[in-house]
Coordinates of C-alpha atoms (C1' of nucleotides) in Angstrom, one line a residue:
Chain A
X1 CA -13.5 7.0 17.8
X2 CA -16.9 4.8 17.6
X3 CA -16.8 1.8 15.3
X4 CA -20.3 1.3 14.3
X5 CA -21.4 -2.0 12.1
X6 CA -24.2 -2.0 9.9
X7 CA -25.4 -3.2 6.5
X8 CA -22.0 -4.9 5.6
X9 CA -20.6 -1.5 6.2
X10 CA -17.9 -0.4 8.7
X11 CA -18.3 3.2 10.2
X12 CA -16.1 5.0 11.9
X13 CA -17.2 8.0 13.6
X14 CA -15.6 10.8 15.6
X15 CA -12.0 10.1 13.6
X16 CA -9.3 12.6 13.4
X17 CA -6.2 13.0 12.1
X18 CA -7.4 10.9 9.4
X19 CA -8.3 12.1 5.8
X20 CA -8.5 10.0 3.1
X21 CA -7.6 12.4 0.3
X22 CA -4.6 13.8 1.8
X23 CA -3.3 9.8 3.3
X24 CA -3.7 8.3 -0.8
X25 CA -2.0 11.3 -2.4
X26 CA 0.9 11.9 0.1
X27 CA 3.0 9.9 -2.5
X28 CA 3.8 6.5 -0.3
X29 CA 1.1 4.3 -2.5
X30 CA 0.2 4.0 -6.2
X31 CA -2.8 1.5 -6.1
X32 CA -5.8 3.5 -5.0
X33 CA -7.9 5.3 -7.1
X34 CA -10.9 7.6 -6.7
X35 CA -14.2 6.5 -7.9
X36 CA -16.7 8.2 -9.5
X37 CA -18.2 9.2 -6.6
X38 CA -16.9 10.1 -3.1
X39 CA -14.9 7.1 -2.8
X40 CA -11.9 5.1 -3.2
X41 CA -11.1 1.9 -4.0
X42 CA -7.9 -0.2 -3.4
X43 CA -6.4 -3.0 -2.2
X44 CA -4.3 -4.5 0.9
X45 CA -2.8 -7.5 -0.3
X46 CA -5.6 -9.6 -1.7
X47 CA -8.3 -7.7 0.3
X48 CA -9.5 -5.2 -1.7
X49 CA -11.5 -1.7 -0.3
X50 CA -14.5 0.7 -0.9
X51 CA -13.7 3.7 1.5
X52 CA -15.3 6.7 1.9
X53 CA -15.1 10.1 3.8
X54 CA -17.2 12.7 5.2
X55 CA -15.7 14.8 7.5
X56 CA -15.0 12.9 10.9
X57 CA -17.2 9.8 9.5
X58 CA -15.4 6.9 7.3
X59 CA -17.1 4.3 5.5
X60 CA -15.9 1.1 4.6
X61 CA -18.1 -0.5 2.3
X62 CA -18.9 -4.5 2.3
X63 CA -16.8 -5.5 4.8
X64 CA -17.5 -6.9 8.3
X65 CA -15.8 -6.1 11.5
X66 CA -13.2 -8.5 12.1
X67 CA -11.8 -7.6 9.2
X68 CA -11.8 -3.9 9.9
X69 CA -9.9 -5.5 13.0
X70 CA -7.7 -7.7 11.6
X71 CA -6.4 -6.1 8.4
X72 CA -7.8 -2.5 7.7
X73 CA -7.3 -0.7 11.5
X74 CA -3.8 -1.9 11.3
X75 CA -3.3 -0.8 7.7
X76 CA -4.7 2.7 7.8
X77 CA -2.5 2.9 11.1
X78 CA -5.9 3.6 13.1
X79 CA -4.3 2.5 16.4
X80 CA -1.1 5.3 16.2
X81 CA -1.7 9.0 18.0
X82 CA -1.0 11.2 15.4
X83 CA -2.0 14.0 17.6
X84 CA 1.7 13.3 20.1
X85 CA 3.6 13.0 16.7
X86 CA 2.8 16.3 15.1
X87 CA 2.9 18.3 18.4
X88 CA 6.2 16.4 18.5
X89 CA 7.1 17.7 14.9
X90 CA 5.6 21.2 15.9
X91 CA 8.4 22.2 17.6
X92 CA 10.0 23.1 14.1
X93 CA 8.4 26.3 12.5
X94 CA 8.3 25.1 8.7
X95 CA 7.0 21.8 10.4
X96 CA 4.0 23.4 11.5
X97 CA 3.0 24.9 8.4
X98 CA 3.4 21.1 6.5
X99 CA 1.0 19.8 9.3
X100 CA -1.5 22.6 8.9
X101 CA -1.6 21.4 5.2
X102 CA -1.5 18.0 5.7
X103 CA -3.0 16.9 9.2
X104 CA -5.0 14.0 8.1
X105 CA -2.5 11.7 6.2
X106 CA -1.9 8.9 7.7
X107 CA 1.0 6.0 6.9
X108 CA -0.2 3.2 5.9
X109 CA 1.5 0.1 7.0
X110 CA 2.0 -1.7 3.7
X111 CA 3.3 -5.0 2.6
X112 CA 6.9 -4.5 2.1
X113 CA 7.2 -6.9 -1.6
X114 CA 4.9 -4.8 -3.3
X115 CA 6.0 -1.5 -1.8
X116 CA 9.9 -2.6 -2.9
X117 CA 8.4 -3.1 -6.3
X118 CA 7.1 -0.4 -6.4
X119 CA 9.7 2.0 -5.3
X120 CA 12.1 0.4 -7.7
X121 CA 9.6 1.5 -10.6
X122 CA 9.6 4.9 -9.2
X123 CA 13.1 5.4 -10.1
X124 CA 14.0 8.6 -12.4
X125 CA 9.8 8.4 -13.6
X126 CA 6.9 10.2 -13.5
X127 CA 3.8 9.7 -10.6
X128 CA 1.3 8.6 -13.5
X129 CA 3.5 6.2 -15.5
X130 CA 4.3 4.3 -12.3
X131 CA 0.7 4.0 -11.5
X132 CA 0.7 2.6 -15.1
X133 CA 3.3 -0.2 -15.0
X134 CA 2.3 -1.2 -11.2
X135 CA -1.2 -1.8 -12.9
X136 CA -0.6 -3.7 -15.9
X137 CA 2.0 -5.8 -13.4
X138 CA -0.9 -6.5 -11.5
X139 CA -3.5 -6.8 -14.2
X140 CA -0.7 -9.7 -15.7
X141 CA 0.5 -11.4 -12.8
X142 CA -1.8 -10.7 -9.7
X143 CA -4.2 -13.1 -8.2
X144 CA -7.7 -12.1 -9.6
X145 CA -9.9 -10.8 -7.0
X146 CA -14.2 -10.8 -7.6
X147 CA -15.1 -7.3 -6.2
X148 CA -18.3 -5.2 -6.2
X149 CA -19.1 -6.7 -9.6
X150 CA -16.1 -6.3 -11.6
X151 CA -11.9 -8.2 -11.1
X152 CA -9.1 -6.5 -9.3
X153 CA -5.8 -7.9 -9.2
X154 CA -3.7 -8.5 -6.1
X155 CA -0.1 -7.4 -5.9
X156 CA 1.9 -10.4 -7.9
X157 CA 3.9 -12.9 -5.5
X158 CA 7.2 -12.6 -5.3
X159 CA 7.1 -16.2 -6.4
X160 CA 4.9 -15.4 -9.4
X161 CA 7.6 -13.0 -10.6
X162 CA 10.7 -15.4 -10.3
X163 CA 9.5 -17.5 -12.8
X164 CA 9.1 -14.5 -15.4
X165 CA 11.4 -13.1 -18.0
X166 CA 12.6 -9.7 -19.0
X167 CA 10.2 -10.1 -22.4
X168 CA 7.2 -11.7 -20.0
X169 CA 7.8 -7.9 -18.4
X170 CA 8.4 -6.1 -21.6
X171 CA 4.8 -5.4 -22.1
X172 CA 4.7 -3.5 -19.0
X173 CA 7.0 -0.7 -20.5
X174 CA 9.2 -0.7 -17.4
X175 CA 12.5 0.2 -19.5
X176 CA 15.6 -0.6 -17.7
X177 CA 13.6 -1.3 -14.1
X178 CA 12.3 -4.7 -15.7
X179 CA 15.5 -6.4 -14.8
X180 CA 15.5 -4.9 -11.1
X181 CA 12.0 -6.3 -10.6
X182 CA 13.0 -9.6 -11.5
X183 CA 16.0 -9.9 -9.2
X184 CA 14.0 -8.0 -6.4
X185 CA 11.3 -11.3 -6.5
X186 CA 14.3 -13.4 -7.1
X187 CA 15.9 -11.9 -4.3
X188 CA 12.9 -12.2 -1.8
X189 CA 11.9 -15.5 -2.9
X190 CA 14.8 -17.4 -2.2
X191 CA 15.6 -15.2 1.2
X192 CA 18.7 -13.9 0.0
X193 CA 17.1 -10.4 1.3
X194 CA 15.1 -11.9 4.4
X195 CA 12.2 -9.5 4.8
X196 CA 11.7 -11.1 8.5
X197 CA 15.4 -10.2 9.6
X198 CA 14.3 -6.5 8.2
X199 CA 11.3 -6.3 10.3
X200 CA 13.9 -6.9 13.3
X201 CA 17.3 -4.9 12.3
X202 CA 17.6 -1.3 13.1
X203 CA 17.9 1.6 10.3
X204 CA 21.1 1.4 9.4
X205 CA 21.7 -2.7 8.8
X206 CA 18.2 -2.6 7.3
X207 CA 18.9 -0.5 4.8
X208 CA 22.0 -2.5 4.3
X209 CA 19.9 -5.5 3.7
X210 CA 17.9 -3.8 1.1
X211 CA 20.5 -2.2 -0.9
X212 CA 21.6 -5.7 -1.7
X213 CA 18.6 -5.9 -4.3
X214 CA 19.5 -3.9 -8.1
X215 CA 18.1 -0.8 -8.4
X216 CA 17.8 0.1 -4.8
X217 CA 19.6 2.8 -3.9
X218 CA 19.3 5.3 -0.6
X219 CA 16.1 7.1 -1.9
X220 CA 14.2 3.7 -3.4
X221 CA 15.4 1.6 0.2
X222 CA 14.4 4.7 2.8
X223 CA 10.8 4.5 1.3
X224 CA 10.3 0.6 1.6
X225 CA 11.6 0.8 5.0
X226 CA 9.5 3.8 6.3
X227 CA 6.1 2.6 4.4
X228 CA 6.8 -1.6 4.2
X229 CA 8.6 -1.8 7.3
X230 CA 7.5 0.9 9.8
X231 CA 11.3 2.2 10.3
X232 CA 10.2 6.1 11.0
X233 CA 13.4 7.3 11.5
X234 CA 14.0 6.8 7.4
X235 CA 13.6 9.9 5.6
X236 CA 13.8 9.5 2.0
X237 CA 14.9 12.5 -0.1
X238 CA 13.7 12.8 -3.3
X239 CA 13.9 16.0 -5.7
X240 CA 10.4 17.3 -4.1
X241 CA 12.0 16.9 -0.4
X242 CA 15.3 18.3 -1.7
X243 CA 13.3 21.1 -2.9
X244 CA 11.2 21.7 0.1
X245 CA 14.8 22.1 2.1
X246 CA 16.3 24.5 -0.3
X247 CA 13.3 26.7 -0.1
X248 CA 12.3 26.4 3.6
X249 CA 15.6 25.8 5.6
X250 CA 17.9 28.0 3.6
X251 CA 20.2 28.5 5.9
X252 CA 20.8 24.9 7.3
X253 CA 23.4 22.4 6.5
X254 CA 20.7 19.9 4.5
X255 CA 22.6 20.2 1.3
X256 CA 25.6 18.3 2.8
X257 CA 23.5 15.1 4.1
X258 CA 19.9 15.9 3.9
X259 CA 19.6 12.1 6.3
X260 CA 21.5 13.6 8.9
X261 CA 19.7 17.1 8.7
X262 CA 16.5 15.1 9.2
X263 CA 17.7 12.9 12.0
X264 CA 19.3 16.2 13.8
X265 CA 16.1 18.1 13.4
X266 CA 13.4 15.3 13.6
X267 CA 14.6 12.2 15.5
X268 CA 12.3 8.9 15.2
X269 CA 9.9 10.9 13.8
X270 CA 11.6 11.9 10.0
X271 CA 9.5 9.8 8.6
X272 CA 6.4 11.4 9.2
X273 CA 8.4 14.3 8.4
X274 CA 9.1 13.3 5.2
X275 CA 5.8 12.7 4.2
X276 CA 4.2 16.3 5.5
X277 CA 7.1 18.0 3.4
X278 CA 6.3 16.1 0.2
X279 CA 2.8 16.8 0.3
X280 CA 3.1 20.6 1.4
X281 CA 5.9 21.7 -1.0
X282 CA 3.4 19.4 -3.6
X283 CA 0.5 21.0 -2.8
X284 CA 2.1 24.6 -3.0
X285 CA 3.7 23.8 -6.3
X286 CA 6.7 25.5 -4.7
X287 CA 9.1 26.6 -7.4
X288 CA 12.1 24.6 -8.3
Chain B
dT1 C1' 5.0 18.6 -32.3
dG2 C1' 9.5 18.2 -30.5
dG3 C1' 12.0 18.1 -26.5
dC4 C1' 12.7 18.0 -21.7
dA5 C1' 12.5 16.0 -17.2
dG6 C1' 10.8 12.6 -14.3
dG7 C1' 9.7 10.0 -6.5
dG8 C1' 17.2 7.4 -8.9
dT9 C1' 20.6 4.0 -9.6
dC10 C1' 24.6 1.9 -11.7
dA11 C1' 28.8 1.7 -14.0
dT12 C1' 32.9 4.0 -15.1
dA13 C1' 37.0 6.9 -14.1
Chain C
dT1 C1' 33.3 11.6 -5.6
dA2 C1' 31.5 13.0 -9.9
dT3 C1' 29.4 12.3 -14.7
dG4 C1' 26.6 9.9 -18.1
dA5 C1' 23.5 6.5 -19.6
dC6 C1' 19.3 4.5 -18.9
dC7 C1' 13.5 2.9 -21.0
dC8 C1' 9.7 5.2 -21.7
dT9 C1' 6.2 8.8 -21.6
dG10 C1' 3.6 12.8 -19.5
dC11 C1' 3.4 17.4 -20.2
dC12 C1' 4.8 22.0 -21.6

DNA sequence: TGGCAGGGTCATA
DNA sequence: TATGACCCTGCC
């Protein structure tokens, strides 16, 4: 890969493995969105993103290239060889076909607050109204942000959010998730769940660690730990991965303890897994 | 236009 | 270990 820097633009050329498409509608993030044109915009933290894709070239627009170093290599996971994880994954025939469909996504390495947020939202809801209430949180409680013209809104503090109400939240339309957020930021703020300890603490006590928060359960804490923490041997199972494994491993022993299935069958690499299964059996619509 | 189901989790029994 | 209830709203 060449990194080329010109015009306030970042371009990468020669990069594989990498599409941006595929990596933003995989189902680990809710916050970018395509433009009008051929590109997206987003945000990492308080650094928000113009990026754009054609074929082996990406563009990242206005920004210079120690940031590219410092924040958006690392966050797009530009460093990993994606190339030694799915020939690892290949060895499994329905595994091969998810790759073929999904080659280029890429886990991003997110900020673990926001992504526990957000997976609390996700609970028993729909992809588009959780893009919803993660917006209007932001939109209410975020830092504002001057980009290309217009205001984006960082990811609220967990901070910010301790010092809020269940009715400061009710115009968000959560429901019942409104009181999980709160003790979630409550929870972090005060270290209660330490997000450092996390960082350092295998699966299994990680997970431990998270659970401790309201409203995270198995599915909720496997996602923050596979795309806030980097634990790639969690493999969350949600209805669409439950769904993949009924209709592609018919015969195996998932329905018992899907985890241990995953584990069994794909080691320290579930996570990516996980995330080639939920955008195959998505993109295939495959039948409940 | 009504009714169902949705990236689950929690509280009961 | 197994059922409901849960806020609200896309989508059929």
């Amino acid at each position: 890969m060449q990194i080329e820097e010109t015009n306030n633009h970042i371009v990468l050329h020669g990069v594989t493995e990498f599409d941006l498409e595929q990596t933003f509608s995989c189902g680990q993030c809710f916050r970018w969105e395509r433009d009008t044109g051929e590109t997206y915009t987003g945000l990492f933290g308080a650094h928000p993103l113009r990026i754009g894709q054609q074929g082996d070239v990406i563009t990242l627009y206005h920004t210079t290239k120690e940031e590219y170093e410092t924040i958006w290599c690392g966050y797009f996971d530009l460093d990993a060889d994606y190339r030694a994880i799915q020939a690892h994954l290949a060895r499994d025939a329905v595994m091969r076909r998810a790759i073929s469909a999904g080659r280029g996504i890429r886990l991003l390495v997110q900020e673990p607050f926001e992504t526990l947020i957000s997976f609390i939202i996700s609970a028993n809801n729909n992809i588009p109204r959780i893009k919803g209430i993660i917006a209007r949180l932001c939109e209410a409680f975020g830092a504002p942000v001057p980009f290309e013209g217009g205001t984006v809104y960082a990811f609220p503090t967990a901070e910010t959010l301790t010092r809020l109400t269940r009715a400061d939240l009710a115009p968000l339309r959560a429901g019942f998730r409104d009181k999980y957020i709160l003790d979630a930021a409550q929870k972090a703020a005060s270290g209660a769940v330490d997000f450092d300890a996390v960082y350092a603490m295998d699966y299994a006590a990680a997970k431990r660690e998270l659970k401790k928060v309201m409203g995270v359960g198995d599915k909720v804490a496997d996602c923050v730990l596979l795309f806030g923490f980097q634990k790639y041997d969690a493999f969350p199972v949600d209805v669409w991965v439950r769904r993949v494994l009924e209709h592609c491993y018919p015969d195996d022993a998932h329905r018992s303890d899907a985890a241990a299935f995953a584990r069994e069958r794909f080691g320290p690499y579930g996570g990516f897994a996980q995330q080639y299964l939920f955008y195959y059996v998505r993109e295939n619509k495959i039948a409940k």
